[in-house]
GROMACS .gro file of C-alpha atoms in nm:
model
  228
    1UNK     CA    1   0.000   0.000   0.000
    2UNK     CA    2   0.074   0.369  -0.045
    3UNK     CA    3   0.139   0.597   0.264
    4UNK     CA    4  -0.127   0.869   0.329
    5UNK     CA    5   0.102   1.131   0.386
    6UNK     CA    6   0.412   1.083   0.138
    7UNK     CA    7   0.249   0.830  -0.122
    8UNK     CA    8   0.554   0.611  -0.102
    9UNK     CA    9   0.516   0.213  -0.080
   10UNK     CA   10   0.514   0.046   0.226
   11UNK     CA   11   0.425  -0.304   0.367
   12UNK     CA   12   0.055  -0.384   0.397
   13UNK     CA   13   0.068  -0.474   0.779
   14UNK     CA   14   0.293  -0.124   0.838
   15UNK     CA   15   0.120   0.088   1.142
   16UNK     CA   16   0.405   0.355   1.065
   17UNK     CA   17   0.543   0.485   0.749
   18UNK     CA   18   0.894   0.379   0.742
   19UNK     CA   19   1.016   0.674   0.482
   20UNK     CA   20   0.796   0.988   0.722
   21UNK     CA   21   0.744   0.853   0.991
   22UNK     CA   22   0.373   0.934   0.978
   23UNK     CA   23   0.100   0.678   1.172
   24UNK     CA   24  -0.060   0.462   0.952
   25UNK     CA   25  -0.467   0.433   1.054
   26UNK     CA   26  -0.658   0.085   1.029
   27UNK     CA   27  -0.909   0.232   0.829
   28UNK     CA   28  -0.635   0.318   0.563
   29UNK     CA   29  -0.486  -0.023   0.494
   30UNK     CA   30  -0.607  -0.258   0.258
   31UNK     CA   31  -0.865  -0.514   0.316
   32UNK     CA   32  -0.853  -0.862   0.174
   33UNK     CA   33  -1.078  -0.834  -0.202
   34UNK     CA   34  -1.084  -1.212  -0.156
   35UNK     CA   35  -1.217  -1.522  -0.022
   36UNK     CA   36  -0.978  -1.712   0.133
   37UNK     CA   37  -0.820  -2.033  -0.091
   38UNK     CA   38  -0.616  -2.332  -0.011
   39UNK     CA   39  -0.309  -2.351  -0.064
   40UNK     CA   40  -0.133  -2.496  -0.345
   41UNK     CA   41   0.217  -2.563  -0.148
   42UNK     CA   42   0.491  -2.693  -0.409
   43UNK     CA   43   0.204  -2.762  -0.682
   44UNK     CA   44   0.289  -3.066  -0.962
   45UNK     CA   45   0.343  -2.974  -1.306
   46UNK     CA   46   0.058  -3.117  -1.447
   47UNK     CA   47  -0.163  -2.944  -1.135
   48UNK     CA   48  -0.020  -2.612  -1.287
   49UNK     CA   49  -0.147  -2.662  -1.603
   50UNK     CA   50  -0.478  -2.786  -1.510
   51UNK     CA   51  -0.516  -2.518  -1.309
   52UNK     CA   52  -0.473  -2.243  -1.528
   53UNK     CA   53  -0.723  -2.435  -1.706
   54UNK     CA   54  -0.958  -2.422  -1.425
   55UNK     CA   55  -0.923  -2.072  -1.341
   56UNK     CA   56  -0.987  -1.953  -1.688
   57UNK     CA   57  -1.206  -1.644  -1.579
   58UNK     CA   58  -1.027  -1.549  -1.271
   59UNK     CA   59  -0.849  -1.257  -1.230
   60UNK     CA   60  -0.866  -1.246  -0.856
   61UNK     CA   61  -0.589  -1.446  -0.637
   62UNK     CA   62  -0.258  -1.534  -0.608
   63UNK     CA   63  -0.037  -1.801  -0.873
   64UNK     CA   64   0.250  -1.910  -0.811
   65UNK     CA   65   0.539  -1.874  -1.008
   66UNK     CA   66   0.591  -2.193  -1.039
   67UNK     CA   67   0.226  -2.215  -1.144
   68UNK     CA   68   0.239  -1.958  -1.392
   69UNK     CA   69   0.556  -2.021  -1.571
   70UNK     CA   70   0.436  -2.432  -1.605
   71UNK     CA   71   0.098  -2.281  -1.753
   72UNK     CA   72   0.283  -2.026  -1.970
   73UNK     CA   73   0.531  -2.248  -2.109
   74UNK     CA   74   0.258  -2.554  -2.179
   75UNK     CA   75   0.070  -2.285  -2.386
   76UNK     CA   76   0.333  -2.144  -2.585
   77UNK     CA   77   0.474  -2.515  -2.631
   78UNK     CA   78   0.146  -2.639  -2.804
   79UNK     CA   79   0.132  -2.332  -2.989
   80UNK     CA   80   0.526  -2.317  -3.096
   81UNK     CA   81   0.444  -2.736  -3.186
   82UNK     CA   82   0.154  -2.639  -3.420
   83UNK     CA   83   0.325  -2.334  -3.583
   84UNK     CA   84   0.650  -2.556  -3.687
   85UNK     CA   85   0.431  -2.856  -3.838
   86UNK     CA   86   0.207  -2.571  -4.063
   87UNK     CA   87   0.576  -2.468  -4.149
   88UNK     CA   88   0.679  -2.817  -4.258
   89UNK     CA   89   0.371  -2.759  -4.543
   90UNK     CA   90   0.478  -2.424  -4.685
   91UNK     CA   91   0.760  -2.518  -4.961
   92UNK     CA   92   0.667  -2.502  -5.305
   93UNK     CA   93   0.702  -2.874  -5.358
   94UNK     CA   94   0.525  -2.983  -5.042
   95UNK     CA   95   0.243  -2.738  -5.154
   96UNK     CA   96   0.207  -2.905  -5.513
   97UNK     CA   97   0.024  -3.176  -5.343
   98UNK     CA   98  -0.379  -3.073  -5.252
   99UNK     CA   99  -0.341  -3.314  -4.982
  100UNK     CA  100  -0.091  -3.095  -4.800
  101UNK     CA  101  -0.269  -2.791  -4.885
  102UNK     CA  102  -0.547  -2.929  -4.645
  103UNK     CA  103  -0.311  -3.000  -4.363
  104UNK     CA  104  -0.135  -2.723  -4.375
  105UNK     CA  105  -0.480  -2.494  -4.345
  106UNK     CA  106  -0.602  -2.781  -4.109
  107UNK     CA  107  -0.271  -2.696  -3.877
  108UNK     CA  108  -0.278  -2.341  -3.925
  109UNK     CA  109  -0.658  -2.349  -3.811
  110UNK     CA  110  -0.604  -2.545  -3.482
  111UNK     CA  111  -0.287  -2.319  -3.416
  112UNK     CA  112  -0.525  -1.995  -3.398
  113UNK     CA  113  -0.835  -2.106  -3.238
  114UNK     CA  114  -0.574  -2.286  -3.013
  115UNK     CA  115  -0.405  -1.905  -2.927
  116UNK     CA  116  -0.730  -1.792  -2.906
  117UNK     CA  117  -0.814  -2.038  -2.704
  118UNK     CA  118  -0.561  -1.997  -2.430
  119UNK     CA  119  -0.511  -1.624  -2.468
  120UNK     CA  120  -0.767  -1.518  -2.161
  121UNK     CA  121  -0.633  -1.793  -1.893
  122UNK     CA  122  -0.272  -1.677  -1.969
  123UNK     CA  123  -0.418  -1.294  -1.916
  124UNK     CA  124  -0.590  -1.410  -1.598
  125UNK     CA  125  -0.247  -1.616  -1.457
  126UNK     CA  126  -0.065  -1.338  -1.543
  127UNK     CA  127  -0.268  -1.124  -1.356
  128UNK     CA  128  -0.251  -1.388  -1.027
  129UNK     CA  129   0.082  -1.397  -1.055
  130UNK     CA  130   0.120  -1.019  -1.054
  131UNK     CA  131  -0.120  -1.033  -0.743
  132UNK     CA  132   0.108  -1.312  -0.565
  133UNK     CA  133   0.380  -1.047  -0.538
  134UNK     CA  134   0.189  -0.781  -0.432
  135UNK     CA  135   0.146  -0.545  -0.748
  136UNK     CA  136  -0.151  -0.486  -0.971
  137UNK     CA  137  -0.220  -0.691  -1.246
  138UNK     CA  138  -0.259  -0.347  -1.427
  139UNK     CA  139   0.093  -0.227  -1.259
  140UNK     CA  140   0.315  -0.301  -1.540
  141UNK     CA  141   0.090  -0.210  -1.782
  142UNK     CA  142   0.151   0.186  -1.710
  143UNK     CA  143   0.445   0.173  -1.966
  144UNK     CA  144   0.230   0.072  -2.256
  145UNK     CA  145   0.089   0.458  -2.299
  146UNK     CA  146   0.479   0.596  -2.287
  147UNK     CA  147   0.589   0.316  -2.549
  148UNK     CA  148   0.285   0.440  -2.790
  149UNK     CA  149   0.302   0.797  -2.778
  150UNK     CA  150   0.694   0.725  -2.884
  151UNK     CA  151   0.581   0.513  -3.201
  152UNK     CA  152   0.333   0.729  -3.306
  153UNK     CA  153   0.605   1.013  -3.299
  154UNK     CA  154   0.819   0.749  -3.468
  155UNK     CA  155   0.579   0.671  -3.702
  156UNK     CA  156   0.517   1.041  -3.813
  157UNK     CA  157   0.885   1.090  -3.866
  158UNK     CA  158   0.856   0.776  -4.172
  159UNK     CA  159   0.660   1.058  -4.395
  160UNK     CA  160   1.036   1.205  -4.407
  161UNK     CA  161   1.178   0.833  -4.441
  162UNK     CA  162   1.195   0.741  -4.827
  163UNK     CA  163   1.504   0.928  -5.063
  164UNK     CA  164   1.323   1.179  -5.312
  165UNK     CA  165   1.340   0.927  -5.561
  166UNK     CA  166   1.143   0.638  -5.434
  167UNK     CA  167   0.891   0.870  -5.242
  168UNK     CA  168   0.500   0.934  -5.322
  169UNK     CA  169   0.433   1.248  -5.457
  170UNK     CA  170   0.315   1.354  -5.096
  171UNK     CA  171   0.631   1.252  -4.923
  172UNK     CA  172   0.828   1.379  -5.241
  173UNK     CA  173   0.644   1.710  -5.204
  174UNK     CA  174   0.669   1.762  -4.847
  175UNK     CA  175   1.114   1.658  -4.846
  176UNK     CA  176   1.127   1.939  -5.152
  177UNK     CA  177   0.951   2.188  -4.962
  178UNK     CA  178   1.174   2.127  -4.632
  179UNK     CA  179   1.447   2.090  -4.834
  180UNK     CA  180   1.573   1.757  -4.638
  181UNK     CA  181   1.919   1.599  -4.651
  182UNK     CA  182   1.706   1.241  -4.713
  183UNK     CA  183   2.013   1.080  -4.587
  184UNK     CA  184   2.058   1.241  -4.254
  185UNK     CA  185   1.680   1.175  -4.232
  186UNK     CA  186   1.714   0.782  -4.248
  187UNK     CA  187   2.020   0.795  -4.038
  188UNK     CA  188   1.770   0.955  -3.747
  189UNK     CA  189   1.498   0.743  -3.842
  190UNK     CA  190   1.733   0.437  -3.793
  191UNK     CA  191   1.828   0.566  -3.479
  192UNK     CA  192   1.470   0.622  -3.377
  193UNK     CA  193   1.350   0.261  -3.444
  194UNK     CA  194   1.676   0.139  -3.285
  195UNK     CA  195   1.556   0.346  -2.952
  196UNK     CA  196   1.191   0.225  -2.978
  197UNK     CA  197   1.365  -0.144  -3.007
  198UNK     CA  198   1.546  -0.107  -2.677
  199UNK     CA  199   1.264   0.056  -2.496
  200UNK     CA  200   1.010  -0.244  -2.588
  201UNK     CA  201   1.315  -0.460  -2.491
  202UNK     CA  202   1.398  -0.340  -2.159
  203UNK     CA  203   0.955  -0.314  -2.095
  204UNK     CA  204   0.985  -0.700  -2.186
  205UNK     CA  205   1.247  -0.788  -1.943
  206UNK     CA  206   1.142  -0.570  -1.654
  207UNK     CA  207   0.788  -0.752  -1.710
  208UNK     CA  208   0.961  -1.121  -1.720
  209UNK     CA  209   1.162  -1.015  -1.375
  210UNK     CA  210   0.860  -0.940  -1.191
  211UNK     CA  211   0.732  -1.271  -1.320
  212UNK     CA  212   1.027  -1.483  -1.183
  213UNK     CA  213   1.046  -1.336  -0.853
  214UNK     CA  214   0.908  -1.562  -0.569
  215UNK     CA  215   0.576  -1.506  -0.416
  216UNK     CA  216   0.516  -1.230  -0.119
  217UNK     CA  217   0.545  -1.382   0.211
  218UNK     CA  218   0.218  -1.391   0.372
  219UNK     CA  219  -0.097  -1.282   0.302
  220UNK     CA  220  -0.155  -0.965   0.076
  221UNK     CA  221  -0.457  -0.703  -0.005
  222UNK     CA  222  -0.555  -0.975  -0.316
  223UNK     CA  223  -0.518  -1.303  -0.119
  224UNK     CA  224  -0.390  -1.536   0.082
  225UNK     CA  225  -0.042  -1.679   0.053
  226UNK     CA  226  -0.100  -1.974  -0.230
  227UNK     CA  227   0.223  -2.187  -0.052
  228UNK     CA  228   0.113  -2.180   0.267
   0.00000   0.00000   0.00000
C-alpha cells in the first residue's frame, strides 16, 4: 500500500510509514478483495497446467510462479508445436500436393483457435501472478501509454523516411519543400527505431523479472499466501 502522507510504498501490515514517519490508521490499509483459498504448497506440473485451465475467468488471487511459468510455457509449447508442423507444409514442392494444402490450413486453423483459445487464462495467470507479489495486475501495464506515444512520434517521422526518388508524390512534395538531406533523415529514423527497439526490450524484461520473482510472504490485499 501507499502511505497517506508521502504516497511512497510500504508493507501492507505497516502501522508507521517507514520513509515519514507518519502513523498509519486501520481504516487506511487494505482489506482482503478475496475469499480465502487453499493452498497450493509446491504444486505438480501437471496441477499447474490444469489449473490455469480451471481458473480460466479469474483474475482475482494469487499463482504461483511456479504455477504460472508451467501454464505459460505448456501454452506457448502447443502453440510453438503447431506453428512448426504448418511450417513443414509451406515449400513449393510440399504445396504441389492438394493433400498438403489441407493439412497445412487444417494446422494453421487449430494453431489460432488454439491461441485464441488460451489467450484469456494466460491474461488471468498473469494477472494472479502479478497479485502473488503484491502489485496490480494493471501495474506493469503503465508503460504501454509511454511506449505508444513514442511510435506514433516514430511513425510520423517515416513521412520524411523514403530518398526523393522512391517517395510518393506527398512525401516527395513535403522533403522538396523542407528541403531535407534524405540521408541524414534515415540515419535519425534508424536511430529512432533502434531506440523504440530497446525501450520495448527493456519493458519485456522488466515484465519477465517481476514474473520470476518468488511469491510475497504472507498474506496480501488480493489473497492469501497460495504456498502456505
Amino acid at each position: 500500500m501507499k502511505c497517506p502522507s508521502c504516497k511512497k510504498r510500504i508493507p501492507n501490515s505497516a502501522s508507521f510509514c517507514e520513509h515519514c514517519g507518519a502513523s498509519i490508521p486501520e481504516d487506511a490499509k487494505p482489506k482482503r478483495r478475496v475469499k480465502f483459498e487453499e493452498p497450493v504448497g509446491n504444486i505438480s506440473i501437471p496441477k499447474a497446467i490444469l489449473r490455469g485451465f480451471k481458473k480460466y475467468l479469474v483474475f482475482w488471487g494469487r499463482a504461483t510462479r511456479k504455477e504460472f511459468w508451467c501454464f505459460f510455457i505448456f501454452a506457448f509449447g502447443i502453440s510453438f508445436c503447431l506453428s512448426v508442423l504448418a511450417g513443414g507444409f509451406t515449400t513449393t514442392p510440399e504445396l504441389e500436393d492438394p493433400s498438403n494444402v489441407k493439412s497445412l490450413i487444417t494446422l494453421t486453423n487449430l494453431s489460432i483457435l488454439w491461441n485464441c483459445f488460451v489467450l484469456i487464462p494466460i491474461i488471468s495467470c498473469y494477472a494472479r501472478r502479478m497479485h502473488d507479489i503484491g502489485k496490480s495486475g494493471l501495474a506493469p501495464l503503465k508503460f504501454i501509454p509511454t511506449l505508444g506515444i513514442y511510435a506514433a512520434v516514430a511513425y510520423v517521422f517515416t513521412i520524411f523516411s523514403n530518398s526523393v526518388e522512391d517517395a510518393g508524390w506527398f512525401k516527395r512534395t513535403m522533403l522538396h519543400m523542407a528541403g531535407a538531406d534524405t540521408e541524414k533523415i534515415l540515419f535519425i529514423q534508424g536511430i529512432i527505431q533502434n531506440v523504440f527497439i530497446a525501450l520495448v526490450s527493456i519493458y519485456i524484461l522488466y515484465i519477465v523479472i517481476l514474473l520470476l520473482k518468488d511469491s510475497q510472504i504472507g498474506d496480501n490485499e488480493y489473497g492469501n499466501d497460495p504456498q502456505g
